[in-house]
Coordinates of C-alpha atoms in Angstrom, one line a residue:
Chain P
M1 CA 13.9 7.2 20.4
E2 CA 10.7 5.2 21.1
K3 CA 11.5 1.6 21.6
R4 CA 8.1 0.0 20.8
M5 CA 8.1 -1.8 17.5
L6 CA 6.3 0.0 14.6
I7 CA 4.0 -2.9 14.0
K8 CA 2.9 -2.8 17.7
K9 CA 1.6 0.7 17.0
T10 CA -2.0 1.3 16.0
I11 CA -2.6 2.2 12.4
E12 CA -3.4 5.7 13.5
E13 CA -0.2 6.0 15.5
F14 CA 1.9 4.6 12.6
S15 CA 0.3 7.1 10.3
A16 CA 1.2 9.9 12.6
V17 CA 4.8 8.9 13.1
L18 CA 5.1 8.5 9.3
A19 CA 3.7 12.0 8.8
S20 CA 6.4 13.7 10.8
D21 CA 9.8 15.4 10.1
A22 CA 11.6 12.2 11.2
P23 CA 13.1 10.6 8.0
A24 CA 12.4 7.1 9.4
P25 CA 10.0 5.3 9.3
G26 CA 9.7 6.3 5.6
G27 CA 9.2 4.8 2.2
G28 CA 11.1 1.5 2.9
S29 CA 8.9 0.6 5.9
V30 CA 5.8 1.6 3.9
A31 CA 6.9 -0.7 1.0
A32 CA 7.2 -3.6 3.5
L33 CA 3.8 -2.9 5.0
S34 CA 2.3 -2.7 1.5
G35 CA 3.7 -6.1 0.6
A36 CA 2.4 -7.5 3.9
L37 CA -1.1 -6.2 3.2
G38 CA -0.9 -7.8 -0.2
A39 CA 0.1 -11.2 1.3
D40 CA -2.7 -10.9 3.9
L41 CA -5.3 -10.5 1.2
I42 CA -4.0 -13.6 -0.5
V43 CA -4.5 -15.5 2.8
M44 CA -8.1 -14.1 2.9
V45 CA -8.8 -15.0 -0.8
C46 CA -7.6 -18.6 -0.2
A47 CA -9.7 -18.9 3.0
L48 CA -12.8 -17.7 1.1
S49 CA -12.0 -20.2 -1.7
I50 CA -11.1 -23.5 0.1
G51 CA -14.1 -25.9 -0.1
K52 CA -16.1 -23.6 -2.4
E53 CA -18.2 -25.2 -5.2
G54 CA -16.2 -25.5 -8.4
L55 CA -12.9 -25.0 -6.6
E56 CA -12.6 -28.5 -5.1
D57 CA -9.7 -29.4 -7.4
Y58 CA -7.6 -26.5 -6.1
R59 CA -7.9 -27.3 -2.4
D60 CA -4.3 -28.3 -1.9
Q61 CA -2.9 -25.4 -3.9
L62 CA -5.1 -22.9 -2.1
S63 CA -4.1 -24.3 1.3
A64 CA -0.4 -24.2 0.4
S65 CA -0.8 -20.7 -1.0
A66 CA -2.4 -19.5 2.2
T67 CA 0.4 -21.0 4.3
R68 CA 3.1 -19.4 2.1
A69 CA 1.3 -16.0 2.0
R70 CA 0.9 -16.1 5.8
S71 CA 4.6 -16.6 6.1
L72 CA 5.4 -13.8 3.6
S73 CA 3.1 -11.4 5.5
G74 CA 4.9 -12.3 8.8
S75 CA 8.3 -11.7 7.2
L76 CA 7.3 -8.4 5.5
L77 CA 5.8 -7.1 8.8
Q78 CA 9.2 -7.7 10.5
R79 CA 10.8 -5.8 7.6
V80 CA 8.7 -2.7 8.5
D81 CA 10.8 -2.4 11.6
L82 CA 14.0 -3.7 10.1
D83 CA 14.0 -1.1 7.4
T84 CA 13.7 1.8 9.8
R85 CA 16.5 0.2 11.9
A86 CA 18.7 -0.1 8.8
F87 CA 18.2 3.6 8.0
N88 CA 18.9 4.6 11.6
G89 CA 22.1 2.5 11.3
V90 CA 23.4 4.6 8.5
M91 CA 22.6 7.8 10.5
A92 CA 24.4 6.3 13.5
A93 CA 27.5 5.6 11.4
F94 CA 27.7 9.2 10.2
R95 CA 27.8 10.3 13.9
L96 CA 30.9 8.2 14.7
P97 CA 34.0 10.2 15.6
K98 CA 36.4 11.2 12.9
A99 CA 39.2 13.0 14.7
T100 CA 42.0 10.6 13.9
D101 CA 42.9 8.6 10.8
D102 CA 41.9 5.4 12.5
E103 CA 38.6 6.9 13.5
K104 CA 38.0 8.1 9.9
K105 CA 38.7 4.7 8.5
A106 CA 36.4 3.0 11.0
R107 CA 33.7 5.5 10.4
S108 CA 34.0 5.2 6.6
E109 CA 33.7 1.4 6.9
A110 CA 30.7 1.6 9.2
I111 CA 29.0 4.0 6.8
Q112 CA 29.6 1.6 3.9
K113 CA 28.3 -1.3 6.0
G114 CA 25.3 0.8 6.9
Y115 CA 24.5 1.6 3.3
Q116 CA 24.9 -2.1 2.3
E117 CA 22.3 -3.0 5.0
A118 CA 20.1 -0.1 3.9
I119 CA 20.1 -1.8 0.5
Q120 CA 19.8 -5.4 1.6
S121 CA 16.7 -4.4 3.6
P122 CA 14.6 -3.1 0.7
L123 CA 16.0 -5.9 -1.6
G124 CA 14.5 -8.4 0.8
I125 CA 11.2 -6.6 0.7
A126 CA 11.3 -6.6 -3.1
R127 CA 12.0 -10.3 -3.3
E128 CA 9.0 -11.1 -1.0
C129 CA 6.8 -8.7 -2.9
V130 CA 7.6 -10.6 -6.2
E131 CA 6.8 -13.9 -4.5
T132 CA 3.5 -12.4 -3.3
L133 CA 2.7 -11.2 -6.8
Q134 CA 3.4 -14.7 -8.2
L135 CA 1.2 -16.2 -5.6
A136 CA -1.6 -13.8 -6.7
E137 CA -1.1 -14.8 -10.3
S138 CA -1.2 -18.5 -9.5
L139 CA -4.7 -18.1 -8.0
L140 CA -6.3 -16.6 -11.2
G141 CA -9.3 -18.7 -12.1
R142 CA -8.7 -20.8 -9.1
S143 CA -10.2 -18.7 -6.3
N144 CA -13.6 -17.3 -5.2
T145 CA -14.8 -14.8 -7.9
N146 CA -16.6 -12.8 -5.2
A147 CA -13.1 -12.0 -3.9
L148 CA -11.6 -11.1 -7.3
S149 CA -11.2 -7.5 -6.3
D150 CA -9.4 -8.6 -3.2
L151 CA -7.0 -10.6 -5.3
G152 CA -6.5 -7.6 -7.6
V153 CA -5.8 -5.3 -4.6
S154 CA -3.4 -7.9 -3.3
A155 CA -1.3 -7.6 -6.5
Q156 CA -1.6 -3.7 -6.5
Q157 CA -0.2 -3.6 -3.0
A158 CA 2.6 -6.1 -3.6
Y159 CA 3.5 -4.3 -6.8
A160 CA 3.6 -0.9 -5.1
G161 CA 5.8 -2.5 -2.4
L162 CA 8.1 -3.9 -5.1
E163 CA 8.5 -0.6 -6.9
G164 CA 8.8 1.3 -3.6
A165 CA 11.5 -1.0 -2.3
I166 CA 13.5 -0.7 -5.4
M167 CA 13.4 3.1 -5.2
N168 CA 14.9 2.6 -1.7
V169 CA 17.6 0.4 -3.1
N170 CA 18.4 3.0 -5.9
I171 CA 18.6 6.0 -3.6
N172 CA 21.3 4.3 -1.5
L173 CA 23.3 2.7 -4.3
P174 CA 25.3 5.9 -5.3
S175 CA 26.8 5.8 -1.8
I176 CA 28.3 2.4 -2.3
K177 CA 32.0 2.1 -3.2
D178 CA 32.1 -1.6 -3.9
A179 CA 31.6 -1.9 -7.7
G180 CA 30.8 -5.6 -7.6
F181 CA 28.0 -5.0 -5.0
I182 CA 26.6 -2.3 -7.3
V183 CA 26.6 -4.5 -10.4
E184 CA 25.1 -7.5 -8.5
T185 CA 22.4 -5.3 -7.0
K186 CA 21.4 -3.7 -10.3
A187 CA 21.1 -7.1 -11.9
E188 CA 18.9 -8.4 -9.1
T189 CA 16.6 -5.3 -9.1
A190 CA 16.2 -5.5 -12.9
S191 CA 15.3 -9.2 -12.6
L192 CA 12.9 -8.7 -9.7
L193 CA 11.2 -5.8 -11.5
A194 CA 10.7 -7.9 -14.7
A195 CA 9.3 -10.8 -12.7
G196 CA 7.0 -8.6 -10.6
K197 CA 5.8 -6.7 -13.6
A198 CA 4.9 -9.9 -15.5
A199 CA 2.9 -11.2 -12.6
A200 CA 1.2 -7.9 -11.9
N201 CA 0.3 -7.4 -15.6
A202 CA -1.2 -10.9 -15.7
V203 CA -3.4 -10.2 -12.6
N204 CA -4.4 -6.8 -13.8
A205 CA -5.4 -8.1 -17.2
Y206 CA -7.4 -10.9 -15.7
V207 CA -9.2 -8.6 -13.3
A208 CA -9.9 -6.1 -16.0
G209 CA -11.3 -8.8 -18.2
K210 CA -13.7 -10.0 -15.5
L211 CA -14.6 -6.7 -13.7
G212 CA -14.0 -4.1 -16.4
Chain V
M1 CA -18.6 -8.4 15.8
E2 CA -15.7 -6.5 17.3
K3 CA -16.6 -2.9 17.9
R4 CA -13.1 -1.3 18.1
M5 CA -12.3 0.7 14.9
L6 CA -9.9 -0.9 12.5
I7 CA -7.5 2.0 12.7
K8 CA -7.3 1.6 16.5
K9 CA -5.9 -1.9 16.0
T10 CA -2.1 -2.3 15.9
I11 CA -0.6 -3.0 12.5
E12 CA -0.1 -6.6 13.5
E13 CA -3.7 -7.0 14.6
F14 CA -5.0 -5.4 11.4
S15 CA -2.8 -7.7 9.4
A16 CA -4.3 -10.7 11.3
V17 CA -7.9 -9.6 10.9
L18 CA -7.3 -9.1 7.2
A19 CA -5.7 -12.5 6.7
S20 CA -8.8 -14.3 7.9
D21 CA -11.9 -15.9 6.3
A22 CA -14.0 -12.8 7.0
P23 CA -14.6 -11.0 3.7
A24 CA -14.3 -7.6 5.5
P25 CA -12.0 -5.9 6.0
G26 CA -10.8 -6.5 2.5
G27 CA -9.4 -4.8 -0.5
G28 CA -11.4 -1.6 -0.1
S29 CA -10.1 -0.9 3.4
V30 CA -6.6 -1.8 2.2
A31 CA -6.9 0.6 -0.7
A32 CA -7.9 3.4 1.8
L33 CA -5.0 2.6 4.0
S34 CA -2.6 2.6 1.1
G35 CA -3.8 6.1 0.1
A36 CA -3.4 7.3 3.7
L37 CA 0.2 6.0 3.8
G38 CA 0.9 7.8 0.5
A39 CA -0.5 11.1 2.0
D40 CA 1.5 10.6 5.2
L41 CA 4.7 10.3 3.2
I42 CA 3.8 13.6 1.4
V43 CA 3.5 15.3 4.8
M44 CA 6.9 13.8 5.7
V45 CA 8.6 14.9 2.5
C46 CA 7.2 18.5 3.0
A47 CA 8.4 18.5 6.6
L48 CA 11.9 17.5 5.4
S49 CA 11.9 20.2 2.7
I50 CA 10.5 23.3 4.4
G51 CA 13.4 25.7 5.1
K52 CA 16.0 23.6 3.3
E53 CA 18.7 25.4 1.2
G54 CA 17.6 25.9 -2.4
L55 CA 13.9 25.3 -1.5
E56 CA 13.2 28.7 0.1
D57 CA 11.0 29.7 -2.8
Y58 CA 8.6 26.8 -2.2
R59 CA 8.0 27.3 1.5
D60 CA 4.4 28.3 1.1
Q61 CA 3.6 25.6 -1.4
L62 CA 5.3 23.0 0.8
S63 CA 3.4 24.2 3.8
A64 CA 0.1 24.2 2.0
S65 CA 0.8 20.7 0.6
A66 CA 1.6 19.3 4.0
T67 CA -1.7 20.7 5.4
R68 CA -3.7 19.2 2.6
A69 CA -1.9 15.9 2.7
R70 CA -2.5 15.6 6.4
S71 CA -6.2 16.2 5.8
L72 CA -6.3 13.6 3.0
S73 CA -4.6 11.1 5.3
G74 CA -7.1 11.7 8.1
S75 CA -10.0 11.3 5.6
L76 CA -8.5 8.1 4.0
L77 CA -7.9 6.6 7.5
Q78 CA -11.6 7.1 8.3
R79 CA -12.4 5.4 5.0
V80 CA -10.6 2.2 6.2
D81 CA -13.4 1.7 8.6
L82 CA -16.2 3.2 6.4
D83 CA -15.4 0.7 3.6
T84 CA -15.7 -2.3 5.9
R85 CA -19.0 -0.8 7.3
A86 CA -20.3 -0.3 3.7
F87 CA -19.5 -3.9 2.9
N88 CA -21.2 -5.2 6.0
G89 CA -24.2 -3.0 5.1
V90 CA -24.8 -5.0 1.9
M91 CA -24.5 -8.3 3.8
A92 CA -27.0 -7.0 6.4
A93 CA -29.5 -6.1 3.7
F94 CA -29.3 -9.6 2.2
R95 CA -30.2 -11.0 5.7
L96 CA -33.5 -8.9 5.7
P97 CA -36.7 -11.0 5.7
K98 CA -38.3 -11.8 2.4
A99 CA -41.5 -13.7 3.3
T100 CA -44.0 -11.1 2.0
D101 CA -44.1 -9.0 -1.1
D102 CA -43.6 -5.9 1.1
E103 CA -40.6 -7.5 2.7
K104 CA -39.2 -8.5 -0.6
K105 CA -39.5 -4.9 -1.9
A106 CA -38.0 -3.4 1.2
R107 CA -35.1 -5.9 1.1
S108 CA -34.4 -5.3 -2.6
E109 CA -34.3 -1.5 -2.0
A110 CA -32.0 -2.0 1.0
I111 CA -29.7 -4.2 -1.1
Q112 CA -29.6 -1.5 -3.9
K113 CA -28.9 1.2 -1.3
G114 CA -26.2 -1.0 0.2
Y115 CA -24.5 -1.6 -3.1
Q116 CA -24.6 2.1 -3.9
E117 CA -22.9 2.9 -0.6
A118 CA -20.4 0.0 -1.3
I119 CA -19.6 1.9 -4.5
Q120 CA -19.6 5.5 -3.1
S121 CA -17.1 4.3 -0.5
P122 CA -14.3 3.2 -2.9
L123 CA -15.1 6.1 -5.2
G124 CA -14.3 8.5 -2.3
I125 CA -11.1 6.6 -1.7
A126 CA -10.2 6.9 -5.4
R127 CA -10.9 10.6 -5.5
E128 CA -8.6 11.2 -2.5
C129 CA -5.9 8.9 -4.0
V130 CA -5.9 11.0 -7.2
E131 CA -5.5 14.2 -5.2
T132 CA -2.6 12.6 -3.3
L133 CA -1.0 11.7 -6.6
Q134 CA -1.4 15.2 -7.9
L135 CA 0.2 16.6 -4.7
A136 CA 3.1 14.2 -5.1
E137 CA 3.5 15.4 -8.7
S138 CA 3.4 19.1 -7.6
L139 CA 6.4 18.5 -5.3
L140 CA 8.7 17.2 -8.1
G141 CA 11.9 19.4 -8.1
R142 CA 10.5 21.3 -5.2
S143 CA 11.3 19.0 -2.3
N144 CA 14.3 17.5 -0.5
T145 CA 16.2 15.2 -2.9
N146 CA 17.2 13.0 0.1
A147 CA 13.6 12.1 0.4
L148 CA 13.0 11.5 -3.3
S149 CA 12.4 7.8 -2.8
D150 CA 9.8 8.7 -0.1
L151 CA 8.0 10.9 -2.7
G152 CA 8.2 8.0 -5.2
V153 CA 6.7 5.6 -2.6
S154 CA 4.0 8.0 -1.8
A155 CA 2.9 8.0 -5.4
Q156 CA 3.2 4.2 -5.6
Q157 CA 0.9 3.8 -2.6
A158 CA -1.7 6.3 -3.8
Y159 CA -1.7 4.8 -7.2
A160 CA -2.2 1.2 -5.8
G161 CA -5.0 2.7 -3.6
L162 CA -6.6 4.3 -6.7
E163 CA -6.5 1.1 -8.8
G164 CA -7.6 -1.0 -5.8
A165 CA -10.5 1.3 -5.1
I166 CA -11.7 1.2 -8.6
M167 CA -11.6 -2.6 -8.6
N168 CA -13.9 -2.4 -5.6
V169 CA -16.3 -0.1 -7.5
N170 CA -16.2 -2.4 -10.5
I171 CA -17.0 -5.6 -8.6
N172 CA -20.1 -4.0 -7.2
L173 CA -21.4 -2.2 -10.3
P174 CA -23.0 -5.3 -11.9
S175 CA -25.4 -5.5 -8.9
I176 CA -26.7 -2.0 -9.5
K177 CA -30.1 -1.6 -11.3
D178 CA -30.0 2.2 -11.8
A179 CA -28.7 2.7 -15.3
G180 CA -27.9 6.4 -14.7
F181 CA -25.9 5.6 -11.7
I182 CA -23.9 3.0 -13.7
V183 CA -23.1 5.5 -16.5
E184 CA -22.1 8.3 -14.1
T185 CA -19.9 6.0 -12.1
K186 CA -18.1 4.5 -15.1
A187 CA -17.5 8.1 -16.4
E188 CA -16.0 9.1 -13.1
T189 CA -13.8 6.0 -12.6
A190 CA -12.4 6.5 -16.2
S191 CA -11.7 10.2 -15.5
L192 CA -10.1 9.4 -12.1
L193 CA -7.9 6.6 -13.5
A194 CA -6.7 8.9 -16.3
A195 CA -5.9 11.7 -13.9
G196 CA -4.2 9.4 -11.5
K197 CA -2.2 7.6 -14.2
A198 CA -0.9 10.9 -15.6
A199 CA 0.3 12.1 -12.2
A200 CA 1.8 8.7 -11.3
N201 CA 3.6 8.5 -14.6
A202 CA 5.1 11.9 -14.1
V203 CA 6.3 11.0 -10.6
N204 CA 7.7 7.7 -11.8
A205 CA 9.5 9.2 -14.7
Y206 CA 11.1 11.9 -12.6
V207 CA 12.2 9.4 -9.9
A208 CA 13.6 7.0 -12.5
G209 CA 15.5 9.9 -14.1
K210 CA 17.1 10.9 -10.8
L211 CA 17.6 7.5 -9.1
G212 CA 17.7 5.1 -12.0

């Protein structure tokens, strides 16, 4: 397996490795990248807004939003690789020996641990996509109108990242045996989706009202 | 200005250049990249489906879909750079001299041409995102169920690309003086959005039905 981090690949190279018969990187890593691109666009929108006429009152907010979005982008970029590693962890657990009862038990525990990580990974992506969406919403009417489409795209990307991450949670959930973990996870995904949808709807309505 | 193509940058580098005070690359290039990632995931889903038990009947369709998705990804990746170039074209036109009437006329024509290209560019992205969404829909029930989340993410990315591209059309449309161009463009974006929404809804409903 190639050791170079996915985010050290060129976009062309990442696209090629995605479009292959290897199951990872896959949708989880793409969801993380989508969120990161959304956060990057928020940094850009803030940079294009700070100090602009009519936006003087929002300087501190814009500056704080840029800092937070930069940090979200950094974290989501790391998650591009983490998600592929979590998937490969599950695959590695399935390859553990299962000749004896002890081996079977250890393998089964490793598989469960692997699936829990393969769920925690997209859950982390989903949380940061929601925060990105809420940052985008907080900039409505307080950022450069020339960059309104960029703010809108930012929300589109973060929302796609959120929905995509939750699909990656949901596809792994049936493999989990811990009923408490399942209940907690379902409650959190429902709450993240509701929060993300509210922010995305607010951004989309505002952009549609201004741009058509 | 740096000459290296955006898609020759690493993901980390692209993220950094996006999160800057330069207005391009911006939302248009991100929309193109989002569509390309969606198309790549379709190639992957097809590769993970061809020859799988129960999917023997769909071999030809899967193979044709993979070929088409690979081509869409290649085209959308090119559009990452094209869109930034189109934006820079408008900016260059604004910098043309306007001392004489002839210069004013030439500048005004160059600006109009620039805006038309800055609209044709995201329109092209939107068209290919719709085709990507329709490919995703055509694979429902005909592809590897282990990769259903990847198919779902593919549609999320292509849909975000479509909406994002149309925001980039809409932000430039008020600068166009040619009424016929405006009417034609609005008709096409409405039709693309309707087609894209229909396909995205079908994919989302299917994925939600299977994964929750």
